[in-house]
Amino acid sequence: MARYEDLPYRTCVGVMLINTKGLVFIGRRAGGIEHVDDAHIWQMPQGGVDPGEDTWEAAKRELYEETSVRSVERLGEVPDWLIYDIPRTVAGRAWKGRYRGQRQKWFAVRFTGKDSEINVEKPGGGGHKAEFVSWRWEPMKNLPGLIIPFKRPVYERVVKEFSALADQ
C-alpha cells in the first residue's frame, strides 16, 4: 500500500444548488466511513469526474445522479481547485485506499424547477444508488457547520465565493 503522503487526490466536482429564495440544497448522507458523528452528515452534491469529462458536464451529471435535478441555470464557478485531505484513519478504507483526499471544482447553479423535481430516494430516474436519505433547503451561511469537519475549509471557501448569490 502506498504511503498516505504519496497518494493522489481524486478529481471531483461540487454543486451549490440555490433556490429562488437564496437557500441551498443540502442532503443528509446515506452513510460512509468518513462520518464520525450524527451532527455533520449533511453536504451538497458532489462526485467524481470521469476521464476526459468536462467539469461543468460532470457537475450537471452528478447533480442529476444524486438529486434528479436538471432544471438549473449556471451562476458561477470557483476559479481554483479546492483540496481537502481525508483523515489518515480512514484513508485506507475510503476509495479503496487509492486517494488521500479530493481536488474539487465547485459550481453554483440556480434551481429553476419545483421542489417535486428533487428525488434523493430514487435519483437519476431510479438508475443510481441513493447518496442521500433526506434533503432540505438551508441558509448558505450555515453550511460550514453542517459538513464533516475535515471538509469545512472547502465549504467556507465555497460560501465565501458564492455568498452574493444568496441575495439575488
PDB file of C-alpha atoms in Angstrom:
ATOM      1  CA  MET A   1       0.000   0.000   0.000  1.00  0.00           C
ATOM      2  CA  ALA A   2       1.291   3.475  -0.906  1.00  0.00           C
ATOM      3  CA  ARG A   3       2.255   5.934   1.797  1.00  0.00           C
ATOM      4  CA  TYR A   4      -0.510   8.417   2.634  1.00  0.00           C
ATOM      5  CA  GLU A   5       1.683  11.343   1.561  1.00  0.00           C
ATOM      6  CA  ASP A   6       2.217   9.750  -1.859  1.00  0.00           C
ATOM      7  CA  LEU A   7      -1.459   9.156  -2.645  1.00  0.00           C
ATOM      8  CA  PRO A   8      -3.047  11.400  -5.308  1.00  0.00           C
ATOM      9  CA  TYR A   9      -6.208  13.469  -4.985  1.00  0.00           C
ATOM     10  CA  ARG A  10      -9.433  12.271  -6.575  1.00  0.00           C
ATOM     11  CA  THR A  11     -10.719  14.783  -9.158  1.00  0.00           C
ATOM     12  CA  CYS A  12     -14.282  15.830  -8.345  1.00  0.00           C
ATOM     13  CA  VAL A  13     -16.917  18.481  -8.786  1.00  0.00           C
ATOM     14  CA  GLY A  14     -19.305  20.030  -6.301  1.00  0.00           C
ATOM     15  CA  VAL A  15     -22.592  21.819  -6.882  1.00  0.00           C
ATOM     16  CA  MET A  16     -24.234  24.523  -4.795  1.00  0.00           C
ATOM     17  CA  LEU A  17     -27.904  24.344  -5.801  1.00  0.00           C
ATOM     18  CA  ILE A  18     -29.596  27.629  -4.829  1.00  0.00           C
ATOM     19  CA  ASN A  19     -33.357  28.092  -4.902  1.00  0.00           C
ATOM     20  CA  THR A  20     -35.192  31.324  -5.758  1.00  0.00           C
ATOM     21  CA  LYS A  21     -35.272  32.281  -2.049  1.00  0.00           C
ATOM     22  CA  GLY A  22     -31.482  32.083  -1.831  1.00  0.00           C
ATOM     23  CA  LEU A  23     -31.467  28.853   0.183  1.00  0.00           C
ATOM     24  CA  VAL A  24     -29.105  25.990  -0.636  1.00  0.00           C
ATOM     25  CA  PHE A  25     -29.888  22.293  -1.120  1.00  0.00           C
ATOM     26  CA  ILE A  26     -28.209  20.000   1.386  1.00  0.00           C
ATOM     27  CA  GLY A  27     -28.580  16.265   1.562  1.00  0.00           C
ATOM     28  CA  ARG A  28     -28.287  14.010   4.576  1.00  0.00           C
ATOM     29  CA  ARG A  29     -25.654  11.432   3.641  1.00  0.00           C
ATOM     30  CA  ALA A  30     -26.815   7.830   3.445  1.00  0.00           C
ATOM     31  CA  GLY A  31     -23.595   6.730   5.113  1.00  0.00           C
ATOM     32  CA  GLY A  32     -19.872   6.469   4.679  1.00  0.00           C
ATOM     33  CA  ILE A  33     -16.860   5.548   6.726  1.00  0.00           C
ATOM     34  CA  GLU A  34     -15.718   9.159   6.937  1.00  0.00           C
ATOM     35  CA  HIS A  35     -18.722  10.200   9.005  1.00  0.00           C
ATOM     36  CA  VAL A  36     -17.841  10.185  12.658  1.00  0.00           C
ATOM     37  CA  ASP A  37     -20.980  11.675  14.223  1.00  0.00           C
ATOM     38  CA  ASP A  38     -24.633  12.493  13.518  1.00  0.00           C
ATOM     39  CA  ALA A  39     -24.200  16.270  13.569  1.00  0.00           C
ATOM     40  CA  HIS A  40     -22.038  16.584  10.457  1.00  0.00           C
ATOM     41  CA  ILE A  41     -23.812  14.357   7.945  1.00  0.00           C
ATOM     42  CA  TRP A  42     -25.098  16.996   5.534  1.00  0.00           C
ATOM     43  CA  GLN A  43     -23.449  18.014   2.295  1.00  0.00           C
ATOM     44  CA  MET A  44     -24.040  19.476  -1.124  1.00  0.00           C
ATOM     45  CA  PRO A  45     -23.994  17.230  -4.205  1.00  0.00           C
ATOM     46  CA  GLN A  46     -20.514  16.237  -5.330  1.00  0.00           C
ATOM     47  CA  GLY A  47     -18.837  13.450  -7.200  1.00  0.00           C
ATOM     48  CA  GLY A  48     -16.048  12.235  -9.399  1.00  0.00           C
ATOM     49  CA  VAL A  49     -15.113  13.461 -12.844  1.00  0.00           C
ATOM     50  CA  ASP A  50     -14.851  10.713 -15.470  1.00  0.00           C
ATOM     51  CA  PRO A  51     -11.664  10.563 -17.588  1.00  0.00           C
ATOM     52  CA  GLY A  52     -11.866  13.201 -20.327  1.00  0.00           C
ATOM     53  CA  GLU A  53     -15.107  14.669 -18.948  1.00  0.00           C
ATOM     54  CA  ASP A  54     -15.593  18.436 -18.817  1.00  0.00           C
ATOM     55  CA  THR A  55     -16.065  19.622 -15.212  1.00  0.00           C
ATOM     56  CA  TRP A  56     -19.286  21.541 -15.957  1.00  0.00           C
ATOM     57  CA  GLU A  57     -20.754  18.475 -17.669  1.00  0.00           C
ATOM     58  CA  ALA A  58     -19.626  16.353 -14.697  1.00  0.00           C
ATOM     59  CA  ALA A  59     -21.316  18.794 -12.295  1.00  0.00           C
ATOM     60  CA  LYS A  60     -24.637  18.560 -14.152  1.00  0.00           C
ATOM     61  CA  ARG A  61     -24.345  14.769 -14.326  1.00  0.00           C
ATOM     62  CA  GLU A  62     -23.533  14.406 -10.629  1.00  0.00           C
ATOM     63  CA  LEU A  63     -26.367  16.747  -9.657  1.00  0.00           C
ATOM     64  CA  TYR A  64     -28.811  14.633 -11.641  1.00  0.00           C
ATOM     65  CA  GLU A  65     -27.405  11.331 -10.356  1.00  0.00           C
ATOM     66  CA  GLU A  66     -27.765  12.471  -6.721  1.00  0.00           C
ATOM     67  CA  THR A  67     -30.926  14.633  -6.797  1.00  0.00           C
ATOM     68  CA  SER A  68     -32.713  14.034 -10.147  1.00  0.00           C
ATOM     69  CA  VAL A  69     -32.450  17.800 -10.766  1.00  0.00           C
ATOM     70  CA  ARG A  70     -31.981  19.027 -14.318  1.00  0.00           C
ATOM     71  CA  SER A  71     -33.711  22.432 -14.095  1.00  0.00           C
ATOM     72  CA  VAL A  72     -30.749  24.692 -13.413  1.00  0.00           C
ATOM     73  CA  GLU A  73     -29.110  27.872 -14.601  1.00  0.00           C
ATOM     74  CA  ARG A  74     -25.347  28.237 -14.182  1.00  0.00           C
ATOM     75  CA  LEU A  75     -24.451  31.146 -11.898  1.00  0.00           C
ATOM     76  CA  GLY A  76     -20.765  30.819 -11.137  1.00  0.00           C
ATOM     77  CA  GLU A  77     -17.645  28.756 -10.617  1.00  0.00           C
ATOM     78  CA  VAL A  78     -14.894  28.884  -8.021  1.00  0.00           C
ATOM     79  CA  PRO A  79     -11.823  29.685 -10.135  1.00  0.00           C
ATOM     80  CA  ASP A  80      -9.475  27.460  -8.133  1.00  0.00           C
ATOM     81  CA  TRP A  81      -9.397  23.754  -7.439  1.00  0.00           C
ATOM     82  CA  LEU A  82     -10.245  23.269  -3.761  1.00  0.00           C
ATOM     83  CA  ILE A  83      -8.459  20.456  -1.972  1.00  0.00           C
ATOM     84  CA  TYR A  84      -9.061  18.523   1.210  1.00  0.00           C
ATOM     85  CA  ASP A  85      -7.376  15.544   2.829  1.00  0.00           C
ATOM     86  CA  ILE A  86      -9.355  12.756   4.430  1.00  0.00           C
ATOM     87  CA  PRO A  87      -8.137  11.703   7.874  1.00  0.00           C
ATOM     88  CA  ARG A  88      -5.370   9.120   7.849  1.00  0.00           C
ATOM     89  CA  THR A  89      -7.572   6.880   9.997  1.00  0.00           C
ATOM     90  CA  VAL A  90      -9.995   6.349   7.098  1.00  0.00           C
ATOM     91  CA  ALA A  91      -7.701   6.881   4.109  1.00  0.00           C
ATOM     92  CA  GLY A  92      -7.033   3.169   3.687  1.00  0.00           C
ATOM     93  CA  ARG A  93     -10.751   2.358   3.559  1.00  0.00           C
ATOM     94  CA  ALA A  94     -12.133   5.281   1.543  1.00  0.00           C
ATOM     95  CA  TRP A  95     -11.984   4.882  -2.255  1.00  0.00           C
ATOM     96  CA  LYS A  96     -10.214   1.530  -1.759  1.00  0.00           C
ATOM     97  CA  GLY A  97      -7.153   3.341  -0.390  1.00  0.00           C
ATOM     98  CA  ARG A  98      -6.304   4.956  -3.742  1.00  0.00           C
ATOM     99  CA  TYR A  99      -6.608   8.643  -2.736  1.00  0.00           C
ATOM    100  CA  ARG A 100      -5.628  10.906   0.140  1.00  0.00           C
ATOM    101  CA  GLY A 101      -8.480  13.320  -0.497  1.00  0.00           C
ATOM    102  CA  GLN A 102     -10.200  15.239  -3.243  1.00  0.00           C
ATOM    103  CA  ARG A 103      -9.494  18.169  -5.519  1.00  0.00           C
ATOM    104  CA  GLN A 104     -12.789  19.758  -6.396  1.00  0.00           C
ATOM    105  CA  LYS A 105     -14.119  22.277  -8.894  1.00  0.00           C
ATOM    106  CA  TRP A 106     -17.234  23.967  -7.466  1.00  0.00           C
ATOM    107  CA  PHE A 107     -20.189  25.427  -9.372  1.00  0.00           C
ATOM    108  CA  ALA A 108     -23.179  27.479  -8.236  1.00  0.00           C
ATOM    109  CA  VAL A 109     -26.488  26.933 -10.021  1.00  0.00           C
ATOM    110  CA  ARG A 110     -29.952  28.418  -9.635  1.00  0.00           C
ATOM    111  CA  PHE A 111     -32.701  25.828  -9.268  1.00  0.00           C
ATOM    112  CA  THR A 112     -35.396  26.798 -11.766  1.00  0.00           C
ATOM    113  CA  GLY A 113     -37.698  23.834 -11.186  1.00  0.00           C
ATOM    114  CA  LYS A 114     -40.174  22.871  -8.485  1.00  0.00           C
ATOM    115  CA  ASP A 115     -39.238  21.008  -5.302  1.00  0.00           C
ATOM    116  CA  SER A 116     -41.154  17.989  -6.599  1.00  0.00           C
ATOM    117  CA  GLU A 117     -38.361  17.510  -9.182  1.00  0.00           C
ATOM    118  CA  ILE A 118     -35.947  16.635  -6.372  1.00  0.00           C
ATOM    119  CA  ASN A 119     -35.821  12.905  -5.691  1.00  0.00           C
ATOM    120  CA  VAL A 120     -32.992  11.678  -3.474  1.00  0.00           C
ATOM    121  CA  GLU A 121     -34.553   8.276  -2.792  1.00  0.00           C
ATOM    122  CA  LYS A 122     -34.513   7.178  -6.456  1.00  0.00           C
ATOM    123  CA  PRO A 123     -32.175   9.710  -8.065  1.00  0.00           C
ATOM    124  CA  GLY A 124     -31.335   9.942 -11.716  1.00  0.00           C
ATOM    125  CA  GLY A 125     -34.611   8.376 -12.770  1.00  0.00           C
ATOM    126  CA  GLY A 126     -34.040   5.495 -10.351  1.00  0.00           C
ATOM    127  CA  GLY A 127     -30.889   4.371 -12.107  1.00  0.00           C
ATOM    128  CA  HIS A 128     -28.423   5.485  -9.445  1.00  0.00           C
ATOM    129  CA  LYS A 129     -27.610   4.496  -5.889  1.00  0.00           C
ATOM    130  CA  ALA A 130     -29.033   6.960  -3.361  1.00  0.00           C
ATOM    131  CA  GLU A 131     -26.334   9.157  -1.818  1.00  0.00           C
ATOM    132  CA  PHE A 132     -28.788  10.963   0.442  1.00  0.00           C
ATOM    133  CA  VAL A 133     -31.605   9.722   2.692  1.00  0.00           C
ATOM    134  CA  SER A 134     -33.269  13.142   3.002  1.00  0.00           C
ATOM    135  CA  TRP A 135     -32.751  16.757   2.000  1.00  0.00           C
ATOM    136  CA  ARG A 136     -33.719  20.317   2.887  1.00  0.00           C
ATOM    137  CA  TRP A 137     -33.117  23.936   1.940  1.00  0.00           C
ATOM    138  CA  GLU A 138     -30.646  25.683   4.248  1.00  0.00           C
ATOM    139  CA  PRO A 139     -29.287  29.242   4.554  1.00  0.00           C
ATOM    140  CA  MET A 140     -25.888  29.355   2.860  1.00  0.00           C
ATOM    141  CA  LYS A 141     -24.118  30.749   5.921  1.00  0.00           C
ATOM    142  CA  ASN A 142     -24.988  27.587   7.917  1.00  0.00           C
ATOM    143  CA  LEU A 143     -23.312  25.134   5.534  1.00  0.00           C
ATOM    144  CA  PRO A 144     -19.792  25.013   7.031  1.00  0.00           C
ATOM    145  CA  GLY A 145     -21.207  23.997  10.413  1.00  0.00           C
ATOM    146  CA  LEU A 146     -23.116  21.052   8.928  1.00  0.00           C
ATOM    147  CA  ILE A 147     -20.323  19.402   6.959  1.00  0.00           C
ATOM    148  CA  ILE A 148     -17.849  16.849   8.300  1.00  0.00           C
ATOM    149  CA  PRO A 149     -15.049  18.906   9.922  1.00  0.00           C
ATOM    150  CA  PHE A 150     -12.248  17.925   7.523  1.00  0.00           C
ATOM    151  CA  LYS A 151     -14.275  19.338   4.592  1.00  0.00           C
ATOM    152  CA  ARG A 152     -15.135  22.579   6.421  1.00  0.00           C
ATOM    153  CA  PRO A 153     -12.374  24.769   4.876  1.00  0.00           C
ATOM    154  CA  VAL A 154     -13.659  23.877   1.397  1.00  0.00           C
ATOM    155  CA  TYR A 155     -17.224  24.771   2.389  1.00  0.00           C
ATOM    156  CA  GLU A 156     -16.064  28.040   3.953  1.00  0.00           C
ATOM    157  CA  ARG A 157     -14.380  28.992   0.685  1.00  0.00           C
ATOM    158  CA  VAL A 158     -17.397  27.960  -1.421  1.00  0.00           C
ATOM    159  CA  VAL A 159     -19.734  30.023   0.789  1.00  0.00           C
ATOM    160  CA  LYS A 160     -17.367  32.992   0.559  1.00  0.00           C
ATOM    161  CA  GLU A 161     -17.195  32.727  -3.241  1.00  0.00           C
ATOM    162  CA  PHE A 162     -20.968  32.379  -3.723  1.00  0.00           C
ATOM    163  CA  SER A 163     -22.386  34.408  -0.792  1.00  0.00           C
ATOM    164  CA  ALA A 164     -23.617  37.234  -3.029  1.00  0.00           C
ATOM    165  CA  LEU A 165     -25.753  34.743  -4.963  1.00  0.00           C
ATOM    166  CA  ALA A 166     -27.935  34.039  -1.913  1.00  0.00           C
ATOM    167  CA  ASP A 167     -29.290  37.578  -2.059  1.00  0.00           C
ATOM    168  CA  GLN A 168     -30.241  37.589  -5.744  1.00  0.00           C
TER     169      GLN A 168
END
